[in-house]
Amino acid sequence: MAENPSDLTRGRYILGVGEVPRLEAPSVERKLAAIFAADVEGYSRLMGRDEVGTLRTLTAYRVIIDRLIASHRGRIFNTAGDSLVADFASAVDAVQCAVAVQEAIAKENADRPAGEQMRFRIGLHVGDIMVQGDNLFGDAVNIAARLEALAEAGGICVSGVVRDHIGTKLRLSFADLGDQQVKNIAQPIKAYRIGCEIAQTAMPVVASPLPLPDKPSIAVLPFQNMSGDPEQEYFADGMVEEIITALSRIRWLFVIARNSTFTYKGQTVDVKQVGRELGVRYVLEGSVRKAGGRVRITAQLIDAASGGHLWVDRFDGAHDDVFALQDKVASSVAGAIEPTLQAAETARSAHRLTADLTAYDLYLRALAMSPTPQALQLLEEALACDPHYGPALALAANRCMNPVSDGSALDRGAYRQKGIEFARRALAVAGNDPGVLADAAFALACFGEDIDAMTALVDRALAFNPNYARGWYASSFMRLWAGQTDLAIEHAGVALRLNPRAQAVMSNWLIGAALFFNRRFAEAVPRLRVAIQDTPIVPTPYRFLAACYAHTGLLDEARATVARLRTLTPEVIPTYPLPFRNPAHRELYLSGLRLATGEAE
């Protein structure tokens, strides 16, 4: 199979150009992704010589590769014979993974007899793909497969798009292979080979450990789903979400946000490393088993510095008592960290905003999904069960924001009105719940409601829960829109510290935008480039980067950025009302985009 790269794009797994599957009611997700394609050099020859031995060796190597893909936040979509296709949200992650794979394989080969060695070829490309179930579709997959065929055994071949995304982020050398005409792709592909000095220079400098806060700090890792049913994964994730929320309301605790801790999901983690990367003193890990009408939660609290177990416990109860179980875990952890915990603190943490388990279940399912119409439908079903369920109302308002801001809604006005209604209903029932207050206020601000009033609501939410990373993120947005750029930078930094993994992308572009409005263009550019490299599917950082380049006279770079933006959206200069209240900020932004597109000439 490896002798013919077109095999990667045939069959029921991955379909290429002209191979459209016939499905009754396809549910297709379209996204920009980094595609990783790999196969074994000379696999057919190896199989012809020794089928059993070759399969045994391939299985051992695949364990190494699968682990590395998971640890670099990739997702394997297809394996057929010796070939493998995975996708990554970040080109940087994909390249680092490819380098790590080739280094690990080289090390493994060194420890094996010559007859048991395998050498892999890897191709990488960034482009638009369609995801349907376990299948990937689109030219990006085919291009990655063609680049794999161009790679040397033990080597990595990447497209020009990947090279552009990497920039100077990684210390790698790229050998220019020129334009390559490949099978079934109309236009030549610019190709690069990653240099042979990978092992010495590829990995970036390891960041210094984050300093510990001046109060007890904790990260709650994803709990393992022990139910034997992958469909119950959302339940285990929801359990962790509720425990994090309960702990966050205890003011003397510094609690890392869910999105950062969930980057470790599915990985075998070193608790000491987690402590260093997230800057926490304690780590909570555990498992959830749900069977019939019973739930069992097992949790253990670990000192991240020593790796020692401070506390281990098991909680059993009926599914109907799941909220009480969550509260019991939260209060037990808090008590293990600081015995002087007052009962009143855990009593406040025990507040629940719905008693309807069906509504809660639907909310958890929607929370686990990306912002899609299906997620909004689940939330509307949850609200049909409990019309006063604050978190579901606030999340529904936020899910209405996406089709309005990214232009995917056929009727932006209808989505805007629906989102405003959800947000106002959320505020009516929010009370002092910081998550509902901040999320509803953020949605209303995005829909054009008074920024000052919404900022006051977010400030109130953060007074109740200073650990709420999304609240600081919302506050940074609103300060940016209000023209308070220094506060926007400060609050984005707080969000980044509380959520050092998941908030990095948004915090970087928010800081970059604030620096742009302060005319500190040289400082803004690296922030915006990092945001784009980490998540290349969000249009706004491209606009700010293009405007930055334009105002500093780097028009070639500005126009190259615009060209990449146009692969995401035809709307380079926004036609919707801009949220920036300062007229000088609006004009600085728009004039930069006009220069970048040539409309100012």
Coordinates of C-alpha atoms in Angstrom, one line a residue:
M1 CA 0.0 0.0 0.0
A2 CA 2.8 2.4 0.8
E3 CA 4.2 2.1 -2.7
N4 CA 1.2 4.0 -4.1
P5 CA 0.2 7.1 -2.1
S6 CA -3.1 7.3 -3.9
D7 CA -4.2 4.4 -1.8
L8 CA -4.5 6.8 1.1
T9 CA -7.3 8.6 -0.7
R10 CA -9.3 5.6 -1.8
G11 CA -11.9 3.4 -0.3
R12 CA -14.4 3.9 2.4
Y13 CA -12.0 5.8 4.7
I14 CA -10.9 8.9 2.8
L15 CA -12.4 10.1 -0.4
G16 CA -10.6 12.3 -2.9
V17 CA -11.7 14.5 -5.7
G18 CA -14.6 13.1 -7.5
E19 CA -15.2 10.3 -5.0
V20 CA -18.3 11.7 -3.2
P21 CA -20.1 9.3 -0.8
R22 CA -23.8 8.8 -1.2
L23 CA -25.4 9.3 2.2
E24 CA -28.9 9.9 3.1
A25 CA -28.5 12.8 5.5
P26 CA -24.9 13.8 5.8
S27 CA -23.8 15.8 8.8
V28 CA -20.5 17.4 7.7
E29 CA -18.3 19.7 9.7
R30 CA -16.0 22.0 7.7
K31 CA -12.8 23.3 9.3
L32 CA -9.3 24.4 8.6
A33 CA -6.8 21.8 9.9
A34 CA -3.2 20.6 9.7
I35 CA -3.2 17.1 8.1
F36 CA -0.6 14.5 9.0
A37 CA -0.2 11.6 6.6
A38 CA 2.3 8.8 7.2
D39 CA 3.2 5.4 5.8
V40 CA 6.1 2.9 5.9
E41 CA 8.7 3.0 3.2
G42 CA 8.9 -0.4 1.4
Y43 CA 5.9 -1.9 3.3
S44 CA 4.9 -4.2 0.5
R45 CA 8.4 -5.5 0.2
L46 CA 8.5 -6.2 4.0
M47 CA 5.2 -7.9 3.9
G48 CA 6.3 -10.1 1.1
R49 CA 9.3 -11.2 3.0
D50 CA 7.6 -11.8 6.4
E51 CA 3.9 -11.0 7.0
V52 CA 3.7 -12.0 10.6
G53 CA 6.9 -10.3 11.7
T54 CA 6.1 -7.2 9.8
L55 CA 2.7 -6.9 11.4
R56 CA 4.2 -7.4 14.8
T57 CA 6.8 -4.7 14.2
L58 CA 4.2 -2.3 12.7
T59 CA 2.0 -2.7 15.8
A60 CA 4.9 -1.8 18.1
Y61 CA 5.8 1.3 16.1
R62 CA 2.1 2.3 15.9
V63 CA 1.9 2.4 19.7
I64 CA 4.7 4.9 19.7
I65 CA 3.2 7.0 16.9
D66 CA -0.4 7.0 18.4
R67 CA 0.9 8.1 21.8
L68 CA 2.9 11.0 20.2
I69 CA -0.1 12.1 18.2
A70 CA -2.3 12.2 21.3
S71 CA 0.3 14.0 23.3
H72 CA 0.5 16.7 20.6
R73 CA -3.3 17.1 20.6
G74 CA -3.9 15.4 17.3
R75 CA -6.7 13.1 16.3
I76 CA -6.3 9.9 14.3
F77 CA -9.0 9.6 11.7
N78 CA -7.9 6.7 9.6
T79 CA -5.5 3.8 9.6
A80 CA -5.4 1.3 6.7
G81 CA -2.5 -1.1 6.5
D82 CA 0.7 0.8 7.1
S83 CA -0.9 4.3 6.4
L84 CA -2.2 6.7 9.0
V85 CA -4.0 10.1 8.7
A86 CA -4.5 12.5 11.6
D87 CA -5.5 16.1 12.0
F88 CA -4.3 18.9 14.3
A89 CA -5.8 22.2 15.1
S90 CA -2.3 23.8 15.0
A91 CA 0.4 23.5 12.3
V92 CA 3.0 23.9 15.1
D93 CA 1.6 20.9 16.9
A94 CA 1.6 18.8 13.7
V95 CA 5.2 19.7 12.8
Q96 CA 6.4 19.1 16.4
C97 CA 4.6 15.8 16.4
A98 CA 6.1 14.7 13.0
V99 CA 9.6 15.6 14.3
A100 CA 9.0 13.7 17.6
V101 CA 7.7 10.7 15.6
Q102 CA 10.8 10.5 13.4
E103 CA 13.1 10.9 16.4
A104 CA 11.3 8.2 18.3
I105 CA 11.3 5.8 15.3
A106 CA 15.0 6.4 14.7
K107 CA 15.7 5.6 18.4
E108 CA 13.6 2.5 18.2
N109 CA 15.4 1.4 15.0
A110 CA 18.7 1.8 16.7
D111 CA 17.7 -0.8 19.3
R112 CA 16.4 -3.4 16.7
P113 CA 18.1 -5.8 14.3
A114 CA 18.2 -4.5 10.7
G115 CA 15.6 -7.0 9.6
E116 CA 13.0 -5.6 12.1
Q117 CA 13.5 -1.9 11.4
M118 CA 10.9 0.3 9.7
R119 CA 11.3 3.8 8.4
F120 CA 8.3 6.2 8.0
R121 CA 7.6 9.0 5.5
I122 CA 5.5 11.9 6.7
G123 CA 3.6 14.6 4.7
L124 CA 2.0 17.7 6.3
H125 CA -0.4 20.3 4.8
V126 CA -2.8 22.9 6.2
G127 CA -6.1 23.4 4.4
D128 CA -9.9 23.3 4.4
I129 CA -11.4 19.8 5.1
M130 CA -14.7 18.3 5.7
V131 CA -15.3 15.9 8.6
Q132 CA -18.1 13.3 8.5
G133 CA -18.0 10.7 11.3
D134 CA -14.6 9.0 11.1
N135 CA -13.8 10.2 7.6
L136 CA -11.9 13.2 6.3
F137 CA -12.7 14.7 2.9
G138 CA -11.0 17.4 0.7
D139 CA -7.9 18.3 -1.2
A140 CA -6.0 19.0 2.0
V141 CA -6.0 15.3 2.7
N142 CA -4.9 14.4 -0.8
I143 CA -2.1 17.0 -0.8
A144 CA -0.7 15.7 2.5
A145 CA -0.7 12.2 1.0
R146 CA 1.2 13.4 -2.1
L147 CA 3.7 15.3 0.1
E148 CA 4.2 12.1 2.1
A149 CA 5.2 10.3 -1.2
L150 CA 7.8 13.1 -1.8
A151 CA 9.4 12.6 1.6
E152 CA 12.5 10.5 2.0
A153 CA 12.4 7.5 4.3
G154 CA 12.7 8.8 7.8
G155 CA 11.9 12.3 6.5
I156 CA 9.2 15.0 6.6
C157 CA 7.9 16.9 3.6
V158 CA 5.6 19.9 4.2
S159 CA 3.7 22.3 2.0
G160 CA 4.4 26.0 1.6
V161 CA 1.3 26.7 3.7
V162 CA 2.7 24.8 6.6
R163 CA 6.1 26.6 6.2
D164 CA 4.3 29.9 6.4
H165 CA 2.4 28.9 9.5
I166 CA 5.6 27.8 11.3
G167 CA 7.5 31.0 10.5
T168 CA 10.2 31.3 13.2
K169 CA 8.1 29.6 15.8
L170 CA 10.3 26.4 15.7
R171 CA 14.0 26.2 15.3
L172 CA 14.0 24.1 12.1
S173 CA 15.7 24.2 8.7
F174 CA 13.5 23.9 5.6
A175 CA 15.0 22.8 2.3
D176 CA 13.0 24.4 -0.6
L177 CA 12.0 21.6 -3.1
G178 CA 10.3 24.1 -5.4
D179 CA 6.9 23.7 -7.0
Q180 CA 5.8 20.1 -7.3
Q181 CA 3.2 18.9 -9.7
V182 CA 1.4 16.0 -8.0
K183 CA -1.3 13.5 -9.1
N184 CA -5.0 14.7 -9.0
I185 CA -4.1 18.2 -7.8
A186 CA -4.6 20.9 -10.4
Q187 CA -2.1 23.5 -9.2
P188 CA 1.6 22.8 -8.4
I189 CA 2.3 22.5 -4.6
K190 CA 5.2 24.4 -3.0
A191 CA 7.1 21.8 -1.0
Y192 CA 9.8 21.9 1.7
R193 CA 11.8 19.1 3.3
I194 CA 12.6 19.5 7.0
G195 CA 16.4 19.4 7.4
C196 CA 18.4 16.5 8.7
E197 CA 19.4 18.5 11.8
I198 CA 16.0 18.0 13.3
A199 CA 17.2 16.1 16.4
Q200 CA 19.6 18.8 17.4
T201 CA 17.4 21.9 16.8
A202 CA 13.8 21.1 16.4
M203 CA 12.3 21.4 19.8
P204 CA 11.6 24.8 21.1
V205 CA 13.0 26.1 24.3
V206 CA 11.0 24.7 27.2
A207 CA 9.1 27.5 29.0
S208 CA 9.9 28.2 32.6
P209 CA 7.5 26.8 35.1
L210 CA 4.7 29.1 36.0
P211 CA 5.1 30.6 39.5
L212 CA 2.7 29.4 42.2
P213 CA 0.0 31.8 43.3
D214 CA 0.1 33.2 46.8
K215 CA -2.9 31.0 47.8
P216 CA -3.7 27.2 47.5
S217 CA -3.9 26.3 43.8
I218 CA -5.4 23.3 42.1
A219 CA -6.0 21.8 38.7
V220 CA -8.8 19.2 38.2
L221 CA -7.8 16.8 35.4
P222 CA -10.4 15.1 33.2
F223 CA -11.8 12.1 35.0
Q224 CA -11.6 8.7 33.3
N225 CA -14.9 7.3 32.0
M226 CA -15.1 3.8 33.5
S227 CA -18.7 3.1 32.3
G228 CA -17.6 1.0 29.3
D229 CA -19.7 3.2 27.1
P230 CA -18.0 6.0 25.1
E231 CA -21.3 7.8 24.8
Q232 CA -21.0 8.5 28.6
E233 CA -17.8 10.5 28.1
Y234 CA -19.8 13.7 28.2
F235 CA -21.1 12.7 31.7
A236 CA -17.6 12.2 33.1
D237 CA -16.6 15.6 31.6
G238 CA -19.7 17.3 33.0
M239 CA -18.9 15.9 36.4
V240 CA -15.4 17.5 36.3
E241 CA -17.0 20.8 35.0
E242 CA -19.3 20.9 38.1
I243 CA -16.5 20.1 40.5
I244 CA -14.3 22.8 39.0
T245 CA -17.2 25.2 39.3
A246 CA -17.8 24.3 42.9
L247 CA -14.2 24.7 43.8
S248 CA -14.0 28.0 41.9
R249 CA -16.5 29.6 44.2
I250 CA -14.2 29.0 47.2
R251 CA -12.4 32.4 47.2
W252 CA -9.2 31.3 48.9
L253 CA -8.6 28.7 46.1
F254 CA -6.8 29.4 42.8
V255 CA -8.5 27.1 40.3
I256 CA -7.3 26.4 36.8
A257 CA -10.0 26.6 34.2
R258 CA -11.5 23.5 32.6
N259 CA -10.3 24.3 29.1
S260 CA -6.7 24.2 30.1
T261 CA -6.9 21.0 32.2
F262 CA -8.9 19.2 29.4
T263 CA -5.9 19.6 27.0
Y264 CA -4.5 16.6 29.0
K265 CA -7.6 14.4 28.2
G266 CA -6.7 11.0 26.9
Q267 CA -3.1 11.3 27.8
T268 CA -0.9 9.6 30.4
V269 CA 0.2 12.5 32.4
D270 CA 3.1 13.2 34.8
V271 CA 1.5 15.1 37.7
K272 CA 4.7 16.9 38.4
Q273 CA 4.8 18.2 34.8
V274 CA 1.2 19.3 35.0
G275 CA 2.0 21.2 38.2
R276 CA 4.9 23.0 36.4
E277 CA 3.0 23.7 33.2
L278 CA -0.1 25.1 34.9
G279 CA 1.6 26.6 38.0
V280 CA -0.4 24.7 40.7
R281 CA 0.4 23.1 44.0
Y282 CA -2.3 20.4 43.8
V283 CA -3.8 18.1 41.1
L284 CA -7.0 16.3 41.4
E285 CA -7.6 13.2 39.2
G286 CA -10.2 10.5 39.3
S287 CA -12.8 8.4 37.5
V288 CA -16.5 8.1 37.0
R289 CA -18.5 4.9 36.6
K290 CA -22.2 5.1 35.7
A291 CA -24.1 1.9 35.6
G292 CA -27.9 1.6 35.7
G293 CA -29.1 4.1 38.2
R294 CA -25.9 4.2 40.2
V295 CA -22.9 6.5 40.0
R296 CA -19.4 6.0 41.6
I297 CA -16.8 8.8 41.7
T298 CA -13.3 7.9 42.7
A299 CA -10.9 10.9 43.3
Q300 CA -7.4 11.4 44.5
L301 CA -5.6 14.6 45.5
I302 CA -1.9 14.8 44.7
D303 CA 0.8 17.2 45.7
A304 CA 2.2 18.3 42.3
A305 CA 5.7 19.0 43.8
S306 CA 6.3 15.7 45.4
G307 CA 3.8 13.4 43.5
G308 CA 2.6 12.2 46.9
H309 CA -1.1 11.3 47.5
L310 CA -2.7 13.6 50.1
W311 CA -6.2 12.2 50.0
V312 CA -8.1 9.4 48.2
D313 CA -11.8 8.7 48.5
R314 CA -14.7 7.0 46.8
F315 CA -18.3 8.3 46.6
D316 CA -21.3 6.1 45.7
G317 CA -24.8 7.2 45.1
A318 CA -27.9 7.1 43.0
H319 CA -28.0 8.9 39.7
D320 CA -30.7 11.1 41.1
D321 CA -28.2 12.3 43.8
V322 CA -25.4 13.2 41.4
F323 CA -25.4 16.8 42.4
A324 CA -24.9 15.9 46.1
L325 CA -22.0 13.6 45.0
Q326 CA -20.3 16.5 43.2
D327 CA -20.6 18.8 46.2
K328 CA -19.3 16.1 48.5
V329 CA -16.2 15.6 46.3
A330 CA -15.6 19.4 46.1
S331 CA -15.9 19.9 49.8
S332 CA -13.7 16.9 50.6
V333 CA -10.9 18.2 48.3
A334 CA -11.1 21.7 49.8
G335 CA -11.0 20.2 53.3
A336 CA -7.9 18.2 52.4
I337 CA -6.1 21.3 51.1
E338 CA -6.9 23.5 54.0
P339 CA -8.5 22.0 57.1
T340 CA -9.7 25.4 58.3
L341 CA -12.3 25.6 55.6
Q342 CA -15.5 27.1 56.9
A343 CA -18.8 25.1 56.4
A344 CA -20.4 28.3 55.0
E345 CA -18.0 28.3 52.0
T346 CA -18.9 24.8 50.9
A347 CA -22.5 25.5 51.5
R348 CA -22.3 28.4 49.0
S349 CA -20.5 26.0 46.6
A350 CA -23.5 23.6 46.8
H351 CA -25.9 25.9 45.0
R352 CA -27.5 24.3 41.9
L353 CA -29.4 26.1 39.2
T354 CA -31.6 23.2 38.1
A355 CA -33.0 20.1 39.7
D356 CA -34.1 18.6 36.3
L357 CA -31.7 15.8 35.4
T358 CA -32.9 15.7 31.8
A359 CA -32.2 19.4 31.3
Y360 CA -28.8 18.9 33.0
D361 CA -27.9 16.0 30.7
L362 CA -28.9 17.9 27.5
Y363 CA -26.8 20.9 28.8
L364 CA -23.8 18.7 29.3
R365 CA -24.2 17.3 25.8
A366 CA -24.3 20.8 24.3
L367 CA -21.4 21.9 26.4
A368 CA -19.2 19.1 25.0
M369 CA -20.0 20.1 21.4
S370 CA -18.5 22.8 19.2
P371 CA -20.8 25.8 18.5
T372 CA -23.1 24.2 16.0
P373 CA -26.9 24.3 15.2
Q374 CA -27.1 20.9 16.8
A375 CA -25.7 22.2 20.1
L376 CA -28.2 25.1 20.1
Q377 CA -31.0 22.6 19.5
L378 CA -29.9 20.5 22.5
L379 CA -29.9 23.7 24.6
E380 CA -33.4 24.6 23.4
E381 CA -34.6 21.1 24.4
A382 CA -33.0 21.6 27.9
L383 CA -34.8 24.9 28.2
A384 CA -38.1 23.2 27.3
C385 CA -37.5 21.0 30.3
D386 CA -36.5 23.8 32.6
P387 CA -37.1 27.3 31.1
H388 CA -35.3 29.0 34.0
Y389 CA -32.0 27.0 33.8
G390 CA -29.4 29.8 33.9
P391 CA -26.3 28.1 32.5
A392 CA -28.2 26.7 29.6
L393 CA -29.7 30.1 28.8
A394 CA -26.3 31.8 28.9
L395 CA -24.7 29.1 26.8
A396 CA -27.5 29.3 24.2
A397 CA -27.0 33.1 24.0
N398 CA -23.3 32.5 23.3
R399 CA -24.1 29.8 20.7
C400 CA -26.1 32.4 18.9
M401 CA -23.1 34.7 18.7
N402 CA -21.0 32.5 16.4
P403 CA -23.3 32.4 13.3
V404 CA -23.7 36.2 13.7
S405 CA -20.0 37.0 14.0
D406 CA -18.7 34.5 11.5
G407 CA -21.3 35.2 8.8
S408 CA -22.6 31.6 8.6
A409 CA -26.1 32.6 9.5
L410 CA -28.5 33.2 6.6
D411 CA -30.4 35.6 8.8
R412 CA -28.1 37.4 11.2
G413 CA -30.9 39.5 12.6
A414 CA -32.9 36.5 13.6
Y415 CA -30.0 34.9 15.4
R416 CA -29.1 38.2 17.1
Q417 CA -32.7 38.6 18.4
K418 CA -32.8 35.0 19.6
G419 CA -29.4 35.5 21.4
I420 CA -30.5 38.7 23.1
E421 CA -33.7 36.9 24.3
F422 CA -31.7 34.0 25.8
A423 CA -29.2 36.4 27.4
R424 CA -31.9 38.6 29.0
R425 CA -33.7 35.5 30.3
A426 CA -30.3 34.3 31.7
L427 CA -29.8 37.6 33.6
A428 CA -33.3 37.4 35.0
V429 CA -32.5 34.1 36.8
A430 CA -28.8 34.6 37.3
G431 CA -28.9 35.9 40.9
N432 CA -25.2 35.9 42.0
D433 CA -24.0 33.1 39.7
P434 CA -20.8 34.5 38.2
G435 CA -20.8 32.2 35.1
V436 CA -24.3 33.1 34.1
L437 CA -23.8 36.8 34.8
A438 CA -20.5 37.1 32.8
D439 CA -21.6 34.9 29.9
A440 CA -24.9 36.6 29.4
A441 CA -23.4 40.0 29.7
F442 CA -20.7 39.1 27.2
A443 CA -23.3 37.9 24.7
L444 CA -25.4 41.1 25.0
A445 CA -22.3 43.2 24.5
C446 CA -21.5 41.3 21.4
F447 CA -25.0 41.9 20.1
G448 CA -24.6 45.6 20.5
E449 CA -26.1 46.3 24.0
D450 CA -24.6 49.0 26.2
I451 CA -20.9 48.1 26.8
D452 CA -20.7 50.1 30.1
A453 CA -23.7 48.3 31.6
M454 CA -22.5 44.9 30.5
T455 CA -19.0 45.6 31.8
A456 CA -20.5 46.4 35.2
L457 CA -22.2 43.0 35.2
V458 CA -18.9 41.2 34.3
D459 CA -17.1 43.1 37.1
R460 CA -19.8 41.9 39.5
A461 CA -19.4 38.3 38.3
L462 CA -15.6 38.5 38.9
A463 CA -16.2 39.9 42.4
F464 CA -18.1 36.8 43.2
N465 CA -15.6 34.4 41.5
P466 CA -12.2 35.9 40.7
N467 CA -11.2 32.4 39.3
Y468 CA -13.6 32.6 36.4
A469 CA -11.2 32.8 33.4
R470 CA -13.9 33.3 30.8
G471 CA -15.1 36.3 32.9
W472 CA -11.7 37.9 32.6
Y473 CA -11.6 37.1 28.9
A474 CA -15.0 38.8 28.5
S475 CA -13.8 41.8 30.5
S476 CA -10.8 42.1 28.2
F477 CA -13.0 42.1 25.2
M478 CA -15.2 44.8 26.6
R479 CA -12.3 47.0 27.7
L480 CA -10.9 46.7 24.2
W481 CA -14.2 47.7 22.6
A482 CA -14.5 50.6 25.1
G483 CA -11.1 51.9 24.2
Q484 CA -9.5 50.9 27.6
T485 CA -6.6 49.2 26.0
D486 CA -4.3 48.9 29.0
L487 CA -7.0 47.3 31.1
A488 CA -7.8 45.0 28.1
I489 CA -4.1 43.8 28.2
E490 CA -4.2 43.4 31.9
H491 CA -7.4 41.3 32.0
A492 CA -6.3 39.2 29.1
G493 CA -3.2 38.4 31.1
V494 CA -5.3 37.3 34.1
A495 CA -7.4 35.0 31.8
L496 CA -4.2 33.5 30.4
R497 CA -2.8 32.8 33.9
L498 CA -6.0 31.1 35.0
N499 CA -6.4 29.2 31.8
P500 CA -2.8 28.9 30.4
R501 CA -3.6 26.5 27.7
A502 CA -7.0 27.1 26.2
Q503 CA -7.1 30.9 26.7
A504 CA -3.7 31.4 25.0
V505 CA -5.1 32.0 21.5
M506 CA -7.8 34.5 22.5
S507 CA -5.6 36.2 25.0
N508 CA -2.8 36.6 22.5
W509 CA -4.9 38.2 19.9
L510 CA -6.7 40.4 22.4
I511 CA -3.3 41.7 23.7
G512 CA -2.2 42.0 20.1
A513 CA -5.3 44.1 19.2
A514 CA -4.8 46.3 22.2
L515 CA -1.2 46.9 21.3
F516 CA -2.3 47.7 17.8
F517 CA -4.7 50.4 19.0
N518 CA -1.8 51.7 21.1
R519 CA 0.2 51.9 17.8
R520 CA 2.8 49.5 19.3
F521 CA 2.8 47.6 16.0
A522 CA 6.1 45.8 16.4
E523 CA 4.9 44.3 19.7
A524 CA 1.5 43.4 18.3
V525 CA 2.8 41.4 15.3
P526 CA 4.3 38.4 17.3
R527 CA 1.2 38.2 19.5
L528 CA -1.0 38.0 16.5
R529 CA 1.2 35.6 14.6
V530 CA 1.2 33.2 17.6
A531 CA -2.6 33.4 17.8
I532 CA -2.9 32.6 14.1
Q533 CA -0.4 29.7 14.4
D534 CA -2.3 28.2 17.3
T535 CA -5.7 28.4 15.8
P536 CA -5.6 29.3 12.1
I537 CA -9.4 29.2 11.6
V538 CA -10.3 32.5 13.4
P539 CA -10.5 35.4 10.9
T540 CA -10.1 38.4 13.2
P541 CA -6.4 38.0 14.1
Y542 CA -5.6 37.9 10.4
R543 CA -7.3 41.3 10.0
F544 CA -5.4 42.9 12.8
L545 CA -2.1 41.4 11.6
A546 CA -2.7 42.6 8.0
A547 CA -3.5 46.1 9.4
C548 CA -0.3 46.0 11.5
Y549 CA 1.8 45.1 8.5
A550 CA 0.1 47.8 6.4
H551 CA 0.7 50.6 8.9
T552 CA 4.4 49.7 9.2
G553 CA 4.8 49.7 5.4
L554 CA 5.2 46.0 5.0
L555 CA 2.7 45.8 2.3
D556 CA 3.9 42.4 0.8
E557 CA 3.4 40.8 4.2
A558 CA 0.0 42.5 4.6
R559 CA -1.2 41.2 1.3
A560 CA 0.1 37.7 2.0
T561 CA -1.9 37.8 5.2
V562 CA -5.0 39.0 3.4
A563 CA -4.6 36.1 0.9
R564 CA -4.6 33.6 3.8
L565 CA -7.6 35.4 5.3
R566 CA -9.6 35.0 2.0
T567 CA -9.2 31.2 2.3
L568 CA -11.4 31.5 5.4
T569 CA -13.9 34.3 4.4
P570 CA -14.4 36.5 1.4
E571 CA -15.1 39.4 3.8
V572 CA -11.7 41.0 4.5
I573 CA -13.1 44.4 5.5
P574 CA -16.0 43.8 7.8
T575 CA -19.4 44.9 6.6
Y576 CA -21.1 44.5 10.0
P577 CA -21.0 47.3 12.7
L578 CA -17.7 47.3 14.5
P579 CA -17.8 47.2 18.3
F580 CA -14.9 49.7 18.8
R581 CA -16.3 52.8 20.5
N582 CA -13.3 55.0 19.9
P583 CA -13.6 56.5 16.4
A584 CA -9.8 56.7 16.1
H585 CA -9.5 53.0 16.8
R586 CA -12.1 52.2 14.2
E587 CA -10.4 54.3 11.6
L588 CA -6.9 52.9 12.4
Y589 CA -8.3 49.4 11.9
L590 CA -10.2 50.1 8.7
S591 CA -7.5 52.2 7.1
G592 CA -5.0 49.4 7.8
L593 CA -7.3 46.9 6.1
R594 CA -7.8 49.3 3.1
L595 CA -4.0 49.6 2.7
A596 CA -3.6 45.8 3.0
T597 CA -6.2 45.2 0.3
G598 CA -5.1 48.0 -2.0
E599 CA -8.4 49.8 -1.7
A600 CA -6.6 52.9 -0.3
E601 CA -4.5 53.2 -3.5

